[in-house]
CSV table of C-alpha atoms in Angstrom, one decimal:
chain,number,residue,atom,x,y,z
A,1,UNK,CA,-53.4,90.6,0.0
A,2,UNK,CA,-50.7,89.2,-2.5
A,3,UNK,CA,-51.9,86.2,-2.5
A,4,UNK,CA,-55.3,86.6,-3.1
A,5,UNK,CA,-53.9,89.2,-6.1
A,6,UNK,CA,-52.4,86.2,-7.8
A,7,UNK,CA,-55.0,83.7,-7.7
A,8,UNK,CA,-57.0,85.9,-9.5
A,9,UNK,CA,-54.8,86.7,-11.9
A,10,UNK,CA,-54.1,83.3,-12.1
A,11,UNK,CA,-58.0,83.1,-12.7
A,12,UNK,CA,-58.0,85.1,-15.4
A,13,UNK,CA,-55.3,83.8,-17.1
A,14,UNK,CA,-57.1,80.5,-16.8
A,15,UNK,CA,-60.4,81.9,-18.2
A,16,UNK,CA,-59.0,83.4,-20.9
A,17,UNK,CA,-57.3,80.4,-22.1
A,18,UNK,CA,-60.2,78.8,-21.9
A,19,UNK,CA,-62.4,81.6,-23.5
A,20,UNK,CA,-64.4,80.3,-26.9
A,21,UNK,CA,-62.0,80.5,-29.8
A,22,UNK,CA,-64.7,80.2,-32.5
A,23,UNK,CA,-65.6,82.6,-35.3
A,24,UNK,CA,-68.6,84.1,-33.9
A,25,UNK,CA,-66.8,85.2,-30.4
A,26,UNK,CA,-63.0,85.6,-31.1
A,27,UNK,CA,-61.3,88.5,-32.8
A,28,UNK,CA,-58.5,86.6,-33.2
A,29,UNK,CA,-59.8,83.7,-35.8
A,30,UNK,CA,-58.4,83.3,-39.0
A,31,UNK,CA,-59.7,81.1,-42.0
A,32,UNK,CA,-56.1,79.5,-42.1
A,33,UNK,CA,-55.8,76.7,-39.7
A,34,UNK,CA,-53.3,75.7,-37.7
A,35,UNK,CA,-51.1,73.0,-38.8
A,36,UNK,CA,-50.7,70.2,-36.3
A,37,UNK,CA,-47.2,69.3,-38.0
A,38,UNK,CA,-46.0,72.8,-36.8
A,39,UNK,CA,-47.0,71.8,-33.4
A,40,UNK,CA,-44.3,70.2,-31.2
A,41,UNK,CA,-46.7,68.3,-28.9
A,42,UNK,CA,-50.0,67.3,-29.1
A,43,UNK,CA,-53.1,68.6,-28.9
A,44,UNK,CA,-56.1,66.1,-29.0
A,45,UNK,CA,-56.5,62.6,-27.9
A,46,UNK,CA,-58.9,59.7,-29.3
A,47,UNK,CA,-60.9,57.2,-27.6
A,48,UNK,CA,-60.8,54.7,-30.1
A,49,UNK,CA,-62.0,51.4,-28.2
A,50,UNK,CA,-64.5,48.6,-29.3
A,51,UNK,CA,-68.2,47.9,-28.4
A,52,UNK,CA,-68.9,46.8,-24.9
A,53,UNK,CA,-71.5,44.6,-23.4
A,54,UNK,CA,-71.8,44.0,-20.2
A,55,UNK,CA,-74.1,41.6,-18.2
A,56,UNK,CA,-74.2,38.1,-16.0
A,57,UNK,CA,-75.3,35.3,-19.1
A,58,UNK,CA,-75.0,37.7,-21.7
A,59,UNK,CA,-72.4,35.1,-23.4
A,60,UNK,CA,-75.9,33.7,-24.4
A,61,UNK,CA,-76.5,36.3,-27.0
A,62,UNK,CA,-73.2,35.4,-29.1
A,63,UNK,CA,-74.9,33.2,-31.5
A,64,UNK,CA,-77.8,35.9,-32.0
A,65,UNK,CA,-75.2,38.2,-32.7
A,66,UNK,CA,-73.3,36.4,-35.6
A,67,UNK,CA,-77.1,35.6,-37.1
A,68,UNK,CA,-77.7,39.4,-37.1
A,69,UNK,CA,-74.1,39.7,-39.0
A,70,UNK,CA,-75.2,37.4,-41.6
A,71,UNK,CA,-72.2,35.3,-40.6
A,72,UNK,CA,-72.1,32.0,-42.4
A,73,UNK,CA,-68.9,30.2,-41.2
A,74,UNK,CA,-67.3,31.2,-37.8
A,75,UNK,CA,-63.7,30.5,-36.5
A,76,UNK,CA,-64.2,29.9,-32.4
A,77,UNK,CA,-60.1,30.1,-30.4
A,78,UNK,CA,-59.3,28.9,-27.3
A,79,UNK,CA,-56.6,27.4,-25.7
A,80,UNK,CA,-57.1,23.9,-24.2
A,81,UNK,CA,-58.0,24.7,-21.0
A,82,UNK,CA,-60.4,26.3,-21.8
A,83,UNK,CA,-62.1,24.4,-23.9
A,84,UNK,CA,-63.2,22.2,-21.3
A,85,UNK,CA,-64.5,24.8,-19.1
A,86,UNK,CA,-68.4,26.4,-18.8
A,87,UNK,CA,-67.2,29.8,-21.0
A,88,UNK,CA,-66.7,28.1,-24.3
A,89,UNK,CA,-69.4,25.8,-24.1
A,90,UNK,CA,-71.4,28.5,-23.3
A,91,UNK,CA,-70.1,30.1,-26.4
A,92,UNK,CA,-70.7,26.4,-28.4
A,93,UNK,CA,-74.6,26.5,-27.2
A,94,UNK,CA,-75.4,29.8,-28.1
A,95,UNK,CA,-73.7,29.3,-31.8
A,96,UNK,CA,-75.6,25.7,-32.0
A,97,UNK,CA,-78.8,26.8,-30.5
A,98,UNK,CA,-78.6,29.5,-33.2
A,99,UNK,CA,-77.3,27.1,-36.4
A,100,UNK,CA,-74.5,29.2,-36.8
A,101,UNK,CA,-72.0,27.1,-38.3
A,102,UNK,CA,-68.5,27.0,-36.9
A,103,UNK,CA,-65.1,25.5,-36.4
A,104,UNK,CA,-63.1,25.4,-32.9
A,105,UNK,CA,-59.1,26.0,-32.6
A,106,UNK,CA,-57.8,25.3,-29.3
A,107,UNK,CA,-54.4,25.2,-29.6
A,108,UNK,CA,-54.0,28.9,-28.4
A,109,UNK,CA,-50.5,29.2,-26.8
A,110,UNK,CA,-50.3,31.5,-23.5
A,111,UNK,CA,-48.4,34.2,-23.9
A,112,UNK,CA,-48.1,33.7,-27.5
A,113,UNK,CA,-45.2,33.6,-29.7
A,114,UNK,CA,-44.5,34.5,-33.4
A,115,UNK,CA,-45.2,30.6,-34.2
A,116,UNK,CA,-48.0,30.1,-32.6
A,117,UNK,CA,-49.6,33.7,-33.9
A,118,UNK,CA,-48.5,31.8,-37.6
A,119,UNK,CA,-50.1,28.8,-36.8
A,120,UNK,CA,-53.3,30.4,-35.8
A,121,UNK,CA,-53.3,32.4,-39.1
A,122,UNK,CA,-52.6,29.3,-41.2
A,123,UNK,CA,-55.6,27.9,-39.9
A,124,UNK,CA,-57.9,31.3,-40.4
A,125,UNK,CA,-56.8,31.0,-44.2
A,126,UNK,CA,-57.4,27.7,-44.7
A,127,UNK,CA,-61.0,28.0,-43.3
A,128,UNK,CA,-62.1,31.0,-45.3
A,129,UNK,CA,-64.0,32.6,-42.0
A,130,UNK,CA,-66.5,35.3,-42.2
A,131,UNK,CA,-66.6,36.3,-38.7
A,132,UNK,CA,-64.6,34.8,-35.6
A,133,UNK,CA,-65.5,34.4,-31.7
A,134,UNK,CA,-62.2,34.3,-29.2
A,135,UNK,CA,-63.3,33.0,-25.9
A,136,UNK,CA,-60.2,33.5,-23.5
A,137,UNK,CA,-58.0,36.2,-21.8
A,138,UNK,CA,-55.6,37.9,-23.7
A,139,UNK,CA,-53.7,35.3,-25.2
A,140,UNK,CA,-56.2,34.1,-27.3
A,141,UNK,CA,-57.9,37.4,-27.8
A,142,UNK,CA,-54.5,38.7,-29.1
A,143,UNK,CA,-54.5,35.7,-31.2
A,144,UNK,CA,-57.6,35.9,-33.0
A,145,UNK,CA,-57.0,39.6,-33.5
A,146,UNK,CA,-53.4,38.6,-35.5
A,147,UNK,CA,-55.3,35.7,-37.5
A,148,UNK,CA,-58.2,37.9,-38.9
A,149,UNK,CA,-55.9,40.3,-39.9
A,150,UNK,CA,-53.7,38.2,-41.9
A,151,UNK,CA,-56.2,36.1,-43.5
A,152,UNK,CA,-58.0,39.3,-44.5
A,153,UNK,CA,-54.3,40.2,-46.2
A,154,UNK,CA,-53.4,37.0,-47.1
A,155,UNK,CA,-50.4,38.1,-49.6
A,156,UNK,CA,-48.7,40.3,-46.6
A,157,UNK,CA,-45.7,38.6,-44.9
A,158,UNK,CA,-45.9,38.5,-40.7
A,159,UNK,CA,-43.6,41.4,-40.0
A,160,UNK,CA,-45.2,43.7,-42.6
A,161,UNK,CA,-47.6,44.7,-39.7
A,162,UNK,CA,-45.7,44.0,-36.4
A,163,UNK,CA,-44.2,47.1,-34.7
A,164,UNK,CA,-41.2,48.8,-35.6
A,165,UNK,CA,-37.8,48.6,-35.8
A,166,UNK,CA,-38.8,44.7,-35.6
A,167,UNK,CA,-41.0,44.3,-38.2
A,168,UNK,CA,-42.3,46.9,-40.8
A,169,UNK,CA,-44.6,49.0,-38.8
A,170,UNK,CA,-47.0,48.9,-42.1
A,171,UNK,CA,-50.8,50.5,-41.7
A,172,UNK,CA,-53.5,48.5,-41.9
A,173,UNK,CA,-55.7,49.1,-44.7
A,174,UNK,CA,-57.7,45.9,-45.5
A,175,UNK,CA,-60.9,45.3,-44.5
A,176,UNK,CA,-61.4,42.8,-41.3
A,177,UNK,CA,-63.9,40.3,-40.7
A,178,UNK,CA,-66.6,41.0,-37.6
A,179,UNK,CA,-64.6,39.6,-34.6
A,180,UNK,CA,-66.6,38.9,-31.1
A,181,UNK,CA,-64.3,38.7,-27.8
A,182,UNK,CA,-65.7,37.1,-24.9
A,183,UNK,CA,-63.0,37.5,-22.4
A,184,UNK,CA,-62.6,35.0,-18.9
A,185,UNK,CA,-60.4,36.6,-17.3
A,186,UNK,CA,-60.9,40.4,-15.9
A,187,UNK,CA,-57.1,42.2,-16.0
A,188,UNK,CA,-56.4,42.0,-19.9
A,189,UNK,CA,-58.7,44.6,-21.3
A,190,UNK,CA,-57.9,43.1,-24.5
A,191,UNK,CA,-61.6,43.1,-26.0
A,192,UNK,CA,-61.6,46.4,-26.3
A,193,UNK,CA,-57.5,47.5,-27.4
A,194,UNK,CA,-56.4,47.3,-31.4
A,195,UNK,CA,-53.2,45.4,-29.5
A,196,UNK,CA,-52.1,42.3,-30.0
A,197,UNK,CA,-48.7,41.1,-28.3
A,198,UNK,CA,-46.5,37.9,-28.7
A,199,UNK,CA,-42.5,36.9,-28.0
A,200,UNK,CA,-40.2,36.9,-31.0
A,201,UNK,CA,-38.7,34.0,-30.0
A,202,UNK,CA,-35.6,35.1,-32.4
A,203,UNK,CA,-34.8,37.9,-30.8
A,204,UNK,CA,-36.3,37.0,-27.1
A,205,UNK,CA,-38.4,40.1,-26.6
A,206,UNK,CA,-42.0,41.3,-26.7
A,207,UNK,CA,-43.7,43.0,-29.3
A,208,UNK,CA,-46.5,43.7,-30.9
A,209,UNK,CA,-49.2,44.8,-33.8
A,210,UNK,CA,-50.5,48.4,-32.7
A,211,UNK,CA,-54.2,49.0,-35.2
A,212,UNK,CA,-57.1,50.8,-34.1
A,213,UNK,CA,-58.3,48.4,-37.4
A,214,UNK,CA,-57.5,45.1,-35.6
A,215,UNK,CA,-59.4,45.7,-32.2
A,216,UNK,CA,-62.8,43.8,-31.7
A,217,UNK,CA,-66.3,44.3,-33.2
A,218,UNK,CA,-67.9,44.0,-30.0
A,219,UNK,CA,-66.3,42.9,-26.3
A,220,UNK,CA,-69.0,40.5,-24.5
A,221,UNK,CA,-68.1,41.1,-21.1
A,222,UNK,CA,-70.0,38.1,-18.9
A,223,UNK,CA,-68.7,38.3,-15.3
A,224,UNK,CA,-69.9,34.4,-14.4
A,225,UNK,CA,-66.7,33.7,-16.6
A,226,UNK,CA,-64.6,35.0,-13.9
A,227,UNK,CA,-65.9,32.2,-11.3
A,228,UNK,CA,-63.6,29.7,-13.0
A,229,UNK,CA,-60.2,31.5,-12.3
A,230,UNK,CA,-57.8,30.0,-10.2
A,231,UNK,CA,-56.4,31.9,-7.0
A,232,UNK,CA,-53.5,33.0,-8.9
A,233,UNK,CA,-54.8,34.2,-12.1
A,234,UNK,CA,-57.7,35.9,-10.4
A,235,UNK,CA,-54.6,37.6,-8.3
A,236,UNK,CA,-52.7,37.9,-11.8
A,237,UNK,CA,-55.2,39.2,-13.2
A,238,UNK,CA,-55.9,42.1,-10.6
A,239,UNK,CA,-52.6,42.8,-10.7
A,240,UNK,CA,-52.5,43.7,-14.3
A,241,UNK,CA,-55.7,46.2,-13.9
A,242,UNK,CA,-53.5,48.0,-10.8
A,243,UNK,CA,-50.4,48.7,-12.7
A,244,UNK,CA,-52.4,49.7,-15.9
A,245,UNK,CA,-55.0,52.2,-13.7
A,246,UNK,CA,-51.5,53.6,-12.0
A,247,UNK,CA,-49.7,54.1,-15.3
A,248,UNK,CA,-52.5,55.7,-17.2
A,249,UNK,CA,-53.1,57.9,-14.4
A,250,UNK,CA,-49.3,59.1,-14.1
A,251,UNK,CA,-48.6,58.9,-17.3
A,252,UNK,CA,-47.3,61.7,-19.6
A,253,UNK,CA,-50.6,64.0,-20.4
A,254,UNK,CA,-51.3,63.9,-23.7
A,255,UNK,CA,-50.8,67.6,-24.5
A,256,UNK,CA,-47.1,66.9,-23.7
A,257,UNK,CA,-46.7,64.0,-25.8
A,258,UNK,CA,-44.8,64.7,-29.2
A,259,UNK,CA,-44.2,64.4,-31.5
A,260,UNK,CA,-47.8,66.0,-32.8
A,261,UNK,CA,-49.4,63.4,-35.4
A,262,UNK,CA,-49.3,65.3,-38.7
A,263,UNK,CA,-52.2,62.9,-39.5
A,264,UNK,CA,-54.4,61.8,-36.8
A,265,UNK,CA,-54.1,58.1,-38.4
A,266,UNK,CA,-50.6,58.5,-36.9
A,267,UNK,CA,-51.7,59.2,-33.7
A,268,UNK,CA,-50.6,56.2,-31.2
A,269,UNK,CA,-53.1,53.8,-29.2
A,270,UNK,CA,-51.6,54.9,-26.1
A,271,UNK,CA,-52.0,58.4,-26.1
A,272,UNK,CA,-51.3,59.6,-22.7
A,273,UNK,CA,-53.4,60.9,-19.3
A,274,UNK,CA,-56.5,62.6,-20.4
A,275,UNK,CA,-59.8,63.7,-18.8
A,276,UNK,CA,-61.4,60.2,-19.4
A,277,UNK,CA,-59.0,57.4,-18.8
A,278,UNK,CA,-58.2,59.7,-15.5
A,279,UNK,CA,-61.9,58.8,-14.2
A,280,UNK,CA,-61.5,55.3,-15.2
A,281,UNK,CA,-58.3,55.0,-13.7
A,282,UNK,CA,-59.1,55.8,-10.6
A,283,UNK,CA,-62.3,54.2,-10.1
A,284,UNK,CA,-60.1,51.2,-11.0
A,285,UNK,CA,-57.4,51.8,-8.5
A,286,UNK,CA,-60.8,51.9,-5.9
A,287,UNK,CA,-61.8,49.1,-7.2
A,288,UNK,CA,-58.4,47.4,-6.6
A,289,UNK,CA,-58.0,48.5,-3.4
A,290,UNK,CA,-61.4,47.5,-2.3
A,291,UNK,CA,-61.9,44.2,-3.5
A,292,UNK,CA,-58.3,42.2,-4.6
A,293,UNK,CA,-57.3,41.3,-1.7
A,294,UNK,CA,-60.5,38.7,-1.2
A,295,UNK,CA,-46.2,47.6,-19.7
A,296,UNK,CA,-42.4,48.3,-20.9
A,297,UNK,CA,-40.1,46.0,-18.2
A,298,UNK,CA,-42.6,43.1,-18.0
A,299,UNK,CA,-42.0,42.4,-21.8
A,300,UNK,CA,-38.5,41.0,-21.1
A,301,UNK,CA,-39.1,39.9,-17.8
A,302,UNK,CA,-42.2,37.3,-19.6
A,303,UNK,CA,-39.9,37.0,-22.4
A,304,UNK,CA,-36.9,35.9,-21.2
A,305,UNK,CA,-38.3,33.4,-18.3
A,306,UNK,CA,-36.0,30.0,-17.7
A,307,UNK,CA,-37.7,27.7,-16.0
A,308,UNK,CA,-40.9,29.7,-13.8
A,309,UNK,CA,-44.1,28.5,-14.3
A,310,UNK,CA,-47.1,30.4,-12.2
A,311,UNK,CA,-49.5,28.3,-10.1
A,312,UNK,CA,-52.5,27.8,-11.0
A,313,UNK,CA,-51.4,27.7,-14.6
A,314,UNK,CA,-51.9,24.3,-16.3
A,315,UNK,CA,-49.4,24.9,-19.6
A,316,UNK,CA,-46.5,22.8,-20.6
A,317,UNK,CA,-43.3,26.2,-21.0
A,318,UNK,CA,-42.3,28.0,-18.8
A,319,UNK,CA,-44.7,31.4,-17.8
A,320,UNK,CA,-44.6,34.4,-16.2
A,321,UNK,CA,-48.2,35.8,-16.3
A,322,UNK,CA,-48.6,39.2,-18.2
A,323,UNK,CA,-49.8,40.9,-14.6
A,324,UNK,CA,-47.0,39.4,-12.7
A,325,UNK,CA,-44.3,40.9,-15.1
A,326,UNK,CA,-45.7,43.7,-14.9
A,327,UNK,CA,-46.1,44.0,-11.1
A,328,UNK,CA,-43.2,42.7,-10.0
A,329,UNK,CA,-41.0,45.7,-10.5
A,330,UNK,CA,-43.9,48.3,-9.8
A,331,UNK,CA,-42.5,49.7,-6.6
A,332,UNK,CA,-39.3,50.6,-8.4
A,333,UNK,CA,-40.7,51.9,-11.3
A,334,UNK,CA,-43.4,54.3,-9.5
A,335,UNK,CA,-40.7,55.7,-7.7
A,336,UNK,CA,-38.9,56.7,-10.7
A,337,UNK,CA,-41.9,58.1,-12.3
A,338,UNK,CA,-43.2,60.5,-9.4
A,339,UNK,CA,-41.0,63.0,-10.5
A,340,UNK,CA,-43.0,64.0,-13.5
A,341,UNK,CA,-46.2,63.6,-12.0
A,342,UNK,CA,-45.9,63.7,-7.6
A,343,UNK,CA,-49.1,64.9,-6.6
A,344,UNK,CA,-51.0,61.8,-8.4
A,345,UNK,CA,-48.9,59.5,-7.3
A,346,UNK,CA,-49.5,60.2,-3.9
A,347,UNK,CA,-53.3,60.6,-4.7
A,348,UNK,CA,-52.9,56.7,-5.8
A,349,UNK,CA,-51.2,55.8,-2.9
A,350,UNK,CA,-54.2,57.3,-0.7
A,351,UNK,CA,-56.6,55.6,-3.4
A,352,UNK,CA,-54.8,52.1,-1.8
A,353,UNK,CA,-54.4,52.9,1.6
A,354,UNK,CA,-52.0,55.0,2.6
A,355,UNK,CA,-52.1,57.7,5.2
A,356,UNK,CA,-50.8,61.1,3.6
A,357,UNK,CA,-51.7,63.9,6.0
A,358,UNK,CA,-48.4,64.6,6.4
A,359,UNK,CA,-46.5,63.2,3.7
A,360,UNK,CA,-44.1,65.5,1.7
A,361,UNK,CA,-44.4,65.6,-2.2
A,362,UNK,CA,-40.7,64.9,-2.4
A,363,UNK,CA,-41.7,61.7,-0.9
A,364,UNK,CA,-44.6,61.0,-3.3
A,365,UNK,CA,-42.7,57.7,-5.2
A,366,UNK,CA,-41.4,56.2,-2.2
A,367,UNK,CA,-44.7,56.3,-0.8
A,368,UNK,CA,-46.7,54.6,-3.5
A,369,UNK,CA,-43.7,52.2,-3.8
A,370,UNK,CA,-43.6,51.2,-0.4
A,371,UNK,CA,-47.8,50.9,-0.3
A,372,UNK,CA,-47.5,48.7,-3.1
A,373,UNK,CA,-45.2,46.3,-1.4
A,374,UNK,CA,-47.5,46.0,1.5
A,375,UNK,CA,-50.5,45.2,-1.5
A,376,UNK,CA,-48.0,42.6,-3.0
A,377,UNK,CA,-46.8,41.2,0.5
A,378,UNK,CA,-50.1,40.9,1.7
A,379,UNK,CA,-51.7,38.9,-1.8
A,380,UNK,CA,-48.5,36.7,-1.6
A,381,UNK,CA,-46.8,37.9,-4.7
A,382,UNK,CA,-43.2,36.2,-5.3
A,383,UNK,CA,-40.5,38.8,-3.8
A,384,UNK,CA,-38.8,40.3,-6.9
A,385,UNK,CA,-37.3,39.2,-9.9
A,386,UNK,CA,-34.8,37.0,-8.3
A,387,UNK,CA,-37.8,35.0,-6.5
A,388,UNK,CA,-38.7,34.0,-10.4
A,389,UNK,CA,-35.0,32.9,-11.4
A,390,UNK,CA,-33.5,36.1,-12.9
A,391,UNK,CA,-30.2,37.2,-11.1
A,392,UNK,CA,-27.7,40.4,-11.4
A,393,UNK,CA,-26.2,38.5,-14.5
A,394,UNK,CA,-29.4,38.9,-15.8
A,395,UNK,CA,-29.9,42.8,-15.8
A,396,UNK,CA,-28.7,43.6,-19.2
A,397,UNK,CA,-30.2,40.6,-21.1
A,398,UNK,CA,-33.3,42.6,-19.7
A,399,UNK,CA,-33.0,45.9,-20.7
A,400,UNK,CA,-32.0,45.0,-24.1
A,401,UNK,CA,-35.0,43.4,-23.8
A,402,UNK,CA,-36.9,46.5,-23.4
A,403,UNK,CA,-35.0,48.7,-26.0
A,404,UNK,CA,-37.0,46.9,-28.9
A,405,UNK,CA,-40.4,48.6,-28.1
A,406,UNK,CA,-40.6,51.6,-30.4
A,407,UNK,CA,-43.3,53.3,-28.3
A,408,UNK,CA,-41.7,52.7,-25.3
A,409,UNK,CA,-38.6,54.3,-26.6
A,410,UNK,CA,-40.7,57.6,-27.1
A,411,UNK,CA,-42.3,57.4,-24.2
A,412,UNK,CA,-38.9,57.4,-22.2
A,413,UNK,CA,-37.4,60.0,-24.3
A,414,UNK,CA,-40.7,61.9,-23.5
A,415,UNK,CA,-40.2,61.7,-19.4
A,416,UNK,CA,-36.3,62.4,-20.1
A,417,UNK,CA,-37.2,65.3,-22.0
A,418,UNK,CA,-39.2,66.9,-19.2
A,419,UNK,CA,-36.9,65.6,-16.0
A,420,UNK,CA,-33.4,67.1,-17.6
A,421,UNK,CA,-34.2,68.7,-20.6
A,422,UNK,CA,-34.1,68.5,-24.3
A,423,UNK,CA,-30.5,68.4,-24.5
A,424,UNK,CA,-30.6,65.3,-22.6
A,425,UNK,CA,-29.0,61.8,-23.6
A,426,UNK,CA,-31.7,59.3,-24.1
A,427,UNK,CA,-29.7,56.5,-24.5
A,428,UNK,CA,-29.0,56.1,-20.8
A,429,UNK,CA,-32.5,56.1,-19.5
A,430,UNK,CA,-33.2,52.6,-20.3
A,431,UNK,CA,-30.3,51.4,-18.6
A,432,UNK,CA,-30.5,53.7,-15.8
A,433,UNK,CA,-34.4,53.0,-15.1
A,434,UNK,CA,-34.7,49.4,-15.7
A,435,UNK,CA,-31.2,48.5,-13.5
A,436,UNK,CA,-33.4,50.6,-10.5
A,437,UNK,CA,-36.0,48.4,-11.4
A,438,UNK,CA,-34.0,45.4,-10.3
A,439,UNK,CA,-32.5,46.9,-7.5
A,440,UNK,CA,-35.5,47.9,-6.2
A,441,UNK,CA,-37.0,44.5,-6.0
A,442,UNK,CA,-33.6,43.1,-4.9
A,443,UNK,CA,-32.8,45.5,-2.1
A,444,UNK,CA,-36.4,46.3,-1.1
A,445,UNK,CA,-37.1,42.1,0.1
A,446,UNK,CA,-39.8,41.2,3.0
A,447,UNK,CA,-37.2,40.2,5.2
């Protein structure tokens, strides 16, 4: 009889929470609004993504495209693999059957770096482009997003509009020029993100330019252009869509984030869970689970590489794939994070096969942890971070590595916040989480 007392009061507490607020209904509304900078967390989130179409030959339709935008001179990146392959000269077709007239730079770098962003840009001045095409994964989408911006600000200096505390952080307000991603490879998401990541080869970290203004015009999502992955990067490339569906799902909601934006220009790209990206999420993660087996640590972990290079990737440095980074301390780090969050972590470990009928929700990380080593053992995935030449010596090259990325650092002082309090110390989180990270790939091997 308790019981059943409390759900309903818990019912009614829920209902009136969620009873109208407007002027018509409440007798609590008044005509001075709240302030969101009085608010310690936040209270909306924004789905602020590009256009998307979707269809097998739709690559086709690029040149019609750039004729309806009146575009008179294009810029077309690649990288030089590409260039030979059926995706770009699809794209080449389409612009020529259409006399759009254009000019190709394939000297994309993968996983790009602060000189090869400035190269790319030095070429988008010099051409005076109205519009640009990237045909590529993220690399060169990433690319072409840094090179429209710049040459549509062409008196701003690089860092003015990298991330902070490494460059300036600055908003951008200058127009851009209509920008059409055609991605080949299916993990990045890049076509439809205002993100564009590279190493800062001085500093030998990751960062990035965070813009809702920079993302593309429209994403032309042909899924032919997959056929033409290696194994690997098609594996790569899975991976990166697993560890992003799992962290959006678990992340932070976004009514806990803080602090609130006290103008929603201020609000960040990654916002935190939310009713939509949860149903994207997991149809990903079913997705994933279904069919692949036919961010913050991988940044140092790509960015510090030796001597790795990935199979199935023809460059000339050494490489460790964006989706392999990222994937390689998984188990670790989803066992760290089930603490916030326990009950979808174990729904995402169902999601990719586990059985939890009688798991316990204390168990929740070490249960999607040890499901995704099965994933990774049974796709083949090098075993840890030593298995792509980093060592113990290595750990604190690696979180220093980390510390750089200014929304990671607020993401971790988030979690912290919640886990021990606000009285917390931040400052040993990094440490503390990325050394498990290691560990847990070092300590958990096949064998």
């Amino acid at each position: 009889m308790a019981g059943g007392r409390e759900r309903v009061a818990h019912l009614l507490r829920q209902l009136q929470r969620a009873a109208c607020r407007c002027p018509a209904h409440s007798h609590t509304y008044s005509q001075a609004p709240e302030h969101a900078a009085l608010r310690r967390t936040d209270y909306a989130f924004e789905m602020a993504v590009s256009n998307i179409r979707y269809g097998e030959g739709v690559t086709k339709e690029v040149g019609m495209d750039l004729q309806n935008l009146g575009a008179r001179k294009v810029c077309v990146m690649t990288d030089k693999n590409l260039c030979q392959l059926p995706p770009v000269k699809a794209v080449l077709n389409s612009l020529t059957k259409n006399r759009i007239t254009f000019q190709m730079y394939d000297d994309v770098r993968v996983e790009p770096t602060d000189q090869s962003f400035m190269d790319a840009i030095t070429f988008a001045k010099k051409g005076e482009f109205d519009a640009y095409v990237a045909v590529g994964g993220g690399s060169v989408i990433d690319t072409c997003k840094a090179a429209n911006l710049y040459a549509s600000s062409p008196e701003s200096d690089f860092l003015d509009y990298v991330n902070a505390p490494i460059g300036n952080g600055k908003s951008v307000t200058v127009p851009l020029k209509p920008f059409i991603a055609v991605p080949t490879t299916a993990g990045t998401g890049s076509e439809t993100t205002g993100i564009a990541i590279f190493d800062y080869k001085e500093l030998k970290v990751k960062t990035g330019i965070a813009s809702r203004a920079i993302k593309p015009t429209l994403g032309m999502i042909d899924p032919l252009h997959t056929l033409h992955m290696p194994e690997r990067v098609v594996a790569n490339s899975g991976f990166d869509v697993l560890c992003h569906a799992l962290e959006a799902y678990t992340a932070l909601p976004y009514k806990m984030r803080s602090p609130c934006p006290s103008n929603p220009i201020n609000r960040p790209a990654y916002q935190g869970s939310n009713p939509i990206s949860d149903v994207w999420a997991v149809h990903a993660l079913r997705i994933v689970a279904k069919y692949l087996k036919s961010h913050g640590m991988s940044y140092p972990i790509s960015g510090l590489v030796k001597s790795y290079k990935a199979k199935d990737y023809n460059v000339d440095h050494p490489l460790v794939p964006h989706g392999l980074s990222v994937v390689l301390t998984s188990p670790a780090v989803f066992t760290f994070t089930a603490e916030m969050c326990p009950e979808r972590h174990l729904e995402a470990a169902e999601i990719l096969g586990a059985d939890i009928r009688t798991a316990k929700i204390k168990d929740a990380g070490l249960i999607l942890a040890d499901t995704l080593r099965k994933f990774l053992f049974d796709l083949n995935v090098d075993d840890g971070l030593a298995a792509i030449g980093y060592s113990k010596a290595d750990i604190p090259a690696l979180v220093r590595g980390t510390l750089p990325q200014q929304e990671h650092q607020n993401i971790r002082k988030a979690i912290l916040r919640q886990i021990r309090g606000p009285s917390s110390q931040v400052s040993c989180l990094p440490t503390v989480a990325n050394a498990q990270c290691f560990r847990g790939n070092e300590q958990n091997s096949r064998t």
